[in-house]
Amino acid sequence: MKGLVHIYCGDGKGKTSAAVGQAVRSAGAGLSVVFVQFLKSGDSGELSSLAHVPGVRMIPCDRCFGFFWNMSEEEKKEAKEIYGELFERAFETAVREAEKGDALLVMDEAIAACRHGFIGKERLLACLAERPERLEVVLTGRDPEEELLAAADYVSEIKKVKHPFDRGIHARRGIEY
């Protein structure tokens, strides 16, 4: 199988859910799956479910920094270091899996992590360009840069038409996280 690049982007709900669905489908078909999440706490119901799917390997982030706009400059510097290492670890793990057979790497919120400078754009683009032939990659997040869009084979935009958050209803466990 020739691995391709998917982007799930937009301001609507469901980007991570789409990525998790792809991970489950891929694992069910015998692919090795590596799943890493940036900028989130790591305690979502989706991740709890994925932990029980054979063939899915989770790469956890040991520290959650909260929303970007609430981070201090010191936290942003620390996040850049931690997320950069997390990115490298996930990519190296996925490359090793792709050397054994078909593999999928899901990098949830990598687009936002890149946009905020936590993951180097040039490094991310280089990884996409140099990835093993058998490595499929999924990136999620809002507002991908043109270079990422150009590097992708699939781009699916999830558009918000209406969302309860606009009425002051916050994320609910089991529905939004």
PDB file of C-alpha atoms in Angstrom:
ATOM      1  CA  MET A   1       0.000   0.000   0.000  1.00  0.00           C
ATOM      2  CA  LYS A   2       1.250   3.488  -0.799  1.00  0.00           C
ATOM      3  CA  GLY A   3       0.701   5.734   2.195  1.00  0.00           C
ATOM      4  CA  LEU A   4      -1.068   9.048   1.659  1.00  0.00           C
ATOM      5  CA  VAL A   5      -1.636  12.164   3.783  1.00  0.00           C
ATOM      6  CA  HIS A   6      -5.047  13.141   5.158  1.00  0.00           C
ATOM      7  CA  ILE A   7      -6.019  16.462   6.717  1.00  0.00           C
ATOM      8  CA  TYR A   8      -9.200  16.899   8.747  1.00  0.00           C
ATOM      9  CA  CYS A   9      -9.581  20.619   9.344  1.00  0.00           C
ATOM     10  CA  GLY A  10     -12.174  23.324   9.890  1.00  0.00           C
ATOM     11  CA  ASP A  11     -14.049  24.995  12.713  1.00  0.00           C
ATOM     12  CA  GLY A  12     -16.624  22.220  13.147  1.00  0.00           C
ATOM     13  CA  LYS A  13     -16.876  19.425  15.705  1.00  0.00           C
ATOM     14  CA  GLY A  14     -15.599  16.029  14.622  1.00  0.00           C
ATOM     15  CA  LYS A  15     -12.012  16.318  13.380  1.00  0.00           C
ATOM     16  CA  THR A  16     -10.621  14.109  16.145  1.00  0.00           C
ATOM     17  CA  SER A  17     -13.595  11.760  15.880  1.00  0.00           C
ATOM     18  CA  ALA A  18     -12.878  11.333  12.155  1.00  0.00           C
ATOM     19  CA  ALA A  19      -9.221  10.592  12.922  1.00  0.00           C
ATOM     20  CA  VAL A  20     -10.189   8.057  15.586  1.00  0.00           C
ATOM     21  CA  GLY A  21     -12.585   6.425  13.123  1.00  0.00           C
ATOM     22  CA  GLN A  22      -9.764   6.129  10.596  1.00  0.00           C
ATOM     23  CA  ALA A  23      -7.507   4.643  13.284  1.00  0.00           C
ATOM     24  CA  VAL A  24     -10.127   2.006  14.164  1.00  0.00           C
ATOM     25  CA  ARG A  25     -10.722   1.179  10.494  1.00  0.00           C
ATOM     26  CA  SER A  26      -6.990   0.864   9.842  1.00  0.00           C
ATOM     27  CA  ALA A  27      -6.361  -1.297  12.920  1.00  0.00           C
ATOM     28  CA  GLY A  28      -9.302  -3.491  11.942  1.00  0.00           C
ATOM     29  CA  ALA A  29      -7.684  -4.032   8.540  1.00  0.00           C
ATOM     30  CA  GLY A  30      -4.386  -5.075  10.124  1.00  0.00           C
ATOM     31  CA  LEU A  31      -2.409  -1.841   9.913  1.00  0.00           C
ATOM     32  CA  SER A  32      -0.221  -0.783  12.801  1.00  0.00           C
ATOM     33  CA  VAL A  33      -1.561   2.498  14.192  1.00  0.00           C
ATOM     34  CA  VAL A  34       0.383   5.127  16.116  1.00  0.00           C
ATOM     35  CA  PHE A  35      -1.807   7.830  17.665  1.00  0.00           C
ATOM     36  CA  VAL A  36      -0.451  11.016  19.249  1.00  0.00           C
ATOM     37  CA  GLN A  37      -2.322  14.055  20.488  1.00  0.00           C
ATOM     38  CA  PHE A  38      -1.074  17.617  20.916  1.00  0.00           C
ATOM     39  CA  LEU A  39      -2.646  20.508  22.847  1.00  0.00           C
ATOM     40  CA  LYS A  40      -5.221  18.313  24.596  1.00  0.00           C
ATOM     41  CA  SER A  41      -5.411  16.765  28.031  1.00  0.00           C
ATOM     42  CA  GLY A  42      -5.422  13.163  26.818  1.00  0.00           C
ATOM     43  CA  ASP A  43      -8.443  12.111  28.878  1.00  0.00           C
ATOM     44  CA  SER A  44     -11.102  12.011  26.166  1.00  0.00           C
ATOM     45  CA  GLY A  45     -13.478   9.106  25.747  1.00  0.00           C
ATOM     46  CA  GLU A  46     -12.104   8.556  22.255  1.00  0.00           C
ATOM     47  CA  LEU A  47      -8.609   7.906  23.575  1.00  0.00           C
ATOM     48  CA  SER A  48      -9.912   5.614  26.307  1.00  0.00           C
ATOM     49  CA  SER A  49     -11.642   3.545  23.632  1.00  0.00           C
ATOM     50  CA  LEU A  50      -8.601   3.475  21.343  1.00  0.00           C
ATOM     51  CA  ALA A  51      -6.477   2.093  24.164  1.00  0.00           C
ATOM     52  CA  HIS A  52      -8.525  -1.127  23.908  1.00  0.00           C
ATOM     53  CA  VAL A  53      -8.173  -1.569  20.141  1.00  0.00           C
ATOM     54  CA  PRO A  54      -5.541  -4.163  19.200  1.00  0.00           C
ATOM     55  CA  GLY A  55      -2.887  -2.736  16.900  1.00  0.00           C
ATOM     56  CA  VAL A  56      -3.211   0.853  18.175  1.00  0.00           C
ATOM     57  CA  ARG A  57      -0.262   2.326  20.005  1.00  0.00           C
ATOM     58  CA  MET A  58      -0.847   5.537  21.921  1.00  0.00           C
ATOM     59  CA  ILE A  59       2.036   7.971  22.424  1.00  0.00           C
ATOM     60  CA  PRO A  60       1.005  10.005  25.475  1.00  0.00           C
ATOM     61  CA  CYS A  61       2.009  13.553  26.292  1.00  0.00           C
ATOM     62  CA  ASP A  62       3.047  13.817  29.911  1.00  0.00           C
ATOM     63  CA  ARG A  63       2.012  17.452  30.293  1.00  0.00           C
ATOM     64  CA  CYS A  64      -1.077  19.421  29.317  1.00  0.00           C
ATOM     65  CA  PHE A  65      -0.675  23.179  29.032  1.00  0.00           C
ATOM     66  CA  GLY A  66      -4.295  24.186  28.469  1.00  0.00           C
ATOM     67  CA  PHE A  67      -5.384  26.626  25.809  1.00  0.00           C
ATOM     68  CA  PHE A  68      -2.666  28.428  23.859  1.00  0.00           C
ATOM     69  CA  TRP A  69      -4.082  31.868  24.636  1.00  0.00           C
ATOM     70  CA  ASN A  70      -3.833  31.189  28.390  1.00  0.00           C
ATOM     71  CA  MET A  71      -0.182  30.075  28.285  1.00  0.00           C
ATOM     72  CA  SER A  72       2.580  32.221  29.685  1.00  0.00           C
ATOM     73  CA  GLU A  73       5.704  32.774  27.584  1.00  0.00           C
ATOM     74  CA  GLU A  74       7.539  30.294  29.829  1.00  0.00           C
ATOM     75  CA  GLU A  75       4.830  27.666  29.266  1.00  0.00           C
ATOM     76  CA  LYS A  76       4.968  28.256  25.494  1.00  0.00           C
ATOM     77  CA  LYS A  77       8.714  27.679  25.531  1.00  0.00           C
ATOM     78  CA  GLU A  78       8.297  24.481  27.578  1.00  0.00           C
ATOM     79  CA  ALA A  79       5.448  23.308  25.321  1.00  0.00           C
ATOM     80  CA  LYS A  80       7.619  23.788  22.237  1.00  0.00           C
ATOM     81  CA  GLU A  81      10.271  21.551  23.756  1.00  0.00           C
ATOM     82  CA  ILE A  82       7.840  18.876  24.950  1.00  0.00           C
ATOM     83  CA  TYR A  83       5.715  18.825  21.777  1.00  0.00           C
ATOM     84  CA  GLY A  84       8.799  18.787  19.573  1.00  0.00           C
ATOM     85  CA  GLU A  85      10.089  15.698  21.382  1.00  0.00           C
ATOM     86  CA  LEU A  86       6.617  14.116  21.295  1.00  0.00           C
ATOM     87  CA  PHE A  87       6.403  14.702  17.537  1.00  0.00           C
ATOM     88  CA  GLU A  88       9.816  13.129  16.950  1.00  0.00           C
ATOM     89  CA  ARG A  89       9.001  10.115  19.143  1.00  0.00           C
ATOM     90  CA  ALA A  90       5.677   9.515  17.392  1.00  0.00           C
ATOM     91  CA  PHE A  91       7.162   9.889  13.922  1.00  0.00           C
ATOM     92  CA  GLU A  92      10.099   7.575  14.696  1.00  0.00           C
ATOM     93  CA  THR A  93       7.727   4.971  16.154  1.00  0.00           C
ATOM     94  CA  ALA A  94       5.490   5.135  13.077  1.00  0.00           C
ATOM     95  CA  VAL A  95       8.477   4.827  10.734  1.00  0.00           C
ATOM     96  CA  ARG A  96       9.585   1.666  12.586  1.00  0.00           C
ATOM     97  CA  GLU A  97       6.057   0.258  12.257  1.00  0.00           C
ATOM     98  CA  ALA A  98       5.969   1.100   8.527  1.00  0.00           C
ATOM     99  CA  GLU A  99       9.228  -0.805   8.044  1.00  0.00           C
ATOM    100  CA  LYS A 100       7.353  -3.938   9.200  1.00  0.00           C
ATOM    101  CA  GLY A 101       4.239  -3.360   7.074  1.00  0.00           C
ATOM    102  CA  ASP A 102       1.438  -0.919   6.399  1.00  0.00           C
ATOM    103  CA  ALA A 103       1.048   1.674   9.150  1.00  0.00           C
ATOM    104  CA  LEU A 104      -0.991   4.735  10.055  1.00  0.00           C
ATOM    105  CA  LEU A 105       0.243   7.725  12.044  1.00  0.00           C
ATOM    106  CA  VAL A 106      -2.449   9.992  13.483  1.00  0.00           C
ATOM    107  CA  MET A 107      -1.246  13.356  14.780  1.00  0.00           C
ATOM    108  CA  ASP A 108      -4.290  14.941  16.373  1.00  0.00           C
ATOM    109  CA  GLU A 109      -4.058  18.741  16.625  1.00  0.00           C
ATOM    110  CA  ALA A 110      -0.666  18.733  14.883  1.00  0.00           C
ATOM    111  CA  ILE A 111      -1.923  21.510  12.606  1.00  0.00           C
ATOM    112  CA  ALA A 112      -2.593  23.803  15.570  1.00  0.00           C
ATOM    113  CA  ALA A 113       0.671  22.769  17.231  1.00  0.00           C
ATOM    114  CA  CYS A 114       2.461  23.715  14.017  1.00  0.00           C
ATOM    115  CA  ARG A 115       0.560  26.993  13.601  1.00  0.00           C
ATOM    116  CA  HIS A 116       1.523  28.067  17.140  1.00  0.00           C
ATOM    117  CA  GLY A 117       5.182  27.133  16.605  1.00  0.00           C
ATOM    118  CA  PHE A 118       5.297  24.078  18.887  1.00  0.00           C
ATOM    119  CA  ILE A 119       6.132  21.820  15.951  1.00  0.00           C
ATOM    120  CA  GLY A 120       8.384  23.248  13.249  1.00  0.00           C
ATOM    121  CA  LYS A 121       6.509  23.587   9.962  1.00  0.00           C
ATOM    122  CA  GLU A 122       9.599  22.764   7.923  1.00  0.00           C
ATOM    123  CA  ARG A 123      10.238  19.666  10.052  1.00  0.00           C
ATOM    124  CA  LEU A 124       6.635  18.504   9.684  1.00  0.00           C
ATOM    125  CA  LEU A 125       6.723  19.028   5.916  1.00  0.00           C
ATOM    126  CA  ALA A 126      10.053  17.179   5.688  1.00  0.00           C
ATOM    127  CA  CYS A 127       8.618  14.226   7.612  1.00  0.00           C
ATOM    128  CA  LEU A 128       5.620  14.081   5.293  1.00  0.00           C
ATOM    129  CA  ALA A 129       7.856  14.214   2.218  1.00  0.00           C
ATOM    130  CA  GLU A 130      10.380  11.665   3.510  1.00  0.00           C
ATOM    131  CA  ARG A 131       8.016   9.217   5.187  1.00  0.00           C
ATOM    132  CA  PRO A 132       8.238   5.547   4.248  1.00  0.00           C
ATOM    133  CA  GLU A 133       6.043   4.532   1.331  1.00  0.00           C
ATOM    134  CA  ARG A 134       3.865   2.328   3.556  1.00  0.00           C
ATOM    135  CA  LEU A 135       3.095   5.071   6.123  1.00  0.00           C
ATOM    136  CA  GLU A 136      -0.310   6.740   5.937  1.00  0.00           C
ATOM    137  CA  VAL A 137      -0.577  10.005   7.925  1.00  0.00           C
ATOM    138  CA  VAL A 138      -3.575  11.847   9.374  1.00  0.00           C
ATOM    139  CA  LEU A 139      -3.273  15.435  10.645  1.00  0.00           C
ATOM    140  CA  THR A 140      -6.075  17.315  12.358  1.00  0.00           C
ATOM    141  CA  GLY A 141      -6.636  20.907  13.418  1.00  0.00           C
ATOM    142  CA  ARG A 142      -7.914  24.292  12.361  1.00  0.00           C
ATOM    143  CA  ASP A 143      -6.451  26.596   9.731  1.00  0.00           C
ATOM    144  CA  PRO A 144      -3.791  24.490   8.009  1.00  0.00           C
ATOM    145  CA  GLU A 145      -1.164  26.491   6.174  1.00  0.00           C
ATOM    146  CA  GLU A 146      -1.074  26.339   2.386  1.00  0.00           C
ATOM    147  CA  GLU A 147       2.107  24.224   2.397  1.00  0.00           C
ATOM    148  CA  LEU A 148       0.385  21.550   4.501  1.00  0.00           C
ATOM    149  CA  LEU A 149      -2.652  21.580   2.226  1.00  0.00           C
ATOM    150  CA  ALA A 150      -0.364  21.174  -0.790  1.00  0.00           C
ATOM    151  CA  ALA A 151       1.390  18.196   0.861  1.00  0.00           C
ATOM    152  CA  ALA A 152      -1.912  16.408   1.549  1.00  0.00           C
ATOM    153  CA  ASP A 153      -3.672  13.882  -0.668  1.00  0.00           C
ATOM    154  CA  TYR A 154      -7.019  14.205   1.145  1.00  0.00           C
ATOM    155  CA  VAL A 155      -8.349  17.400   2.706  1.00  0.00           C
ATOM    156  CA  SER A 156     -11.695  17.238   4.486  1.00  0.00           C
ATOM    157  CA  GLU A 157     -13.075  20.406   5.995  1.00  0.00           C
ATOM    158  CA  ILE A 158     -15.560  20.108   8.828  1.00  0.00           C
ATOM    159  CA  LYS A 159     -17.589  23.289   8.909  1.00  0.00           C
ATOM    160  CA  LYS A 160     -19.458  24.554  11.929  1.00  0.00           C
ATOM    161  CA  VAL A 161     -22.988  25.587  11.098  1.00  0.00           C
ATOM    162  CA  LYS A 162     -24.220  25.659  14.681  1.00  0.00           C
ATOM    163  CA  HIS A 163     -22.627  24.665  17.996  1.00  0.00           C
ATOM    164  CA  PRO A 164     -23.921  24.723  21.604  1.00  0.00           C
ATOM    165  CA  PHE A 165     -20.727  26.489  22.749  1.00  0.00           C
ATOM    166  CA  ASP A 166     -22.051  29.594  20.992  1.00  0.00           C
ATOM    167  CA  ARG A 167     -24.908  29.532  23.541  1.00  0.00           C
ATOM    168  CA  GLY A 168     -22.558  29.072  26.496  1.00  0.00           C
ATOM    169  CA  ILE A 169     -22.815  25.278  26.752  1.00  0.00           C
ATOM    170  CA  HIS A 170     -19.340  23.928  27.487  1.00  0.00           C
ATOM    171  CA  ALA A 171     -17.824  20.641  26.328  1.00  0.00           C
ATOM    172  CA  ARG A 172     -19.592  17.596  27.762  1.00  0.00           C
ATOM    173  CA  ARG A 173     -17.857  14.322  28.603  1.00  0.00           C
ATOM    174  CA  GLY A 174     -18.736  11.590  26.134  1.00  0.00           C
ATOM    175  CA  ILE A 175     -19.980  14.070  23.527  1.00  0.00           C
ATOM    176  CA  GLU A 176     -17.263  16.660  22.866  1.00  0.00           C
ATOM    177  CA  TYR A 177     -14.458  14.930  24.745  1.00  0.00           C
TER     178      TYR A 177
END
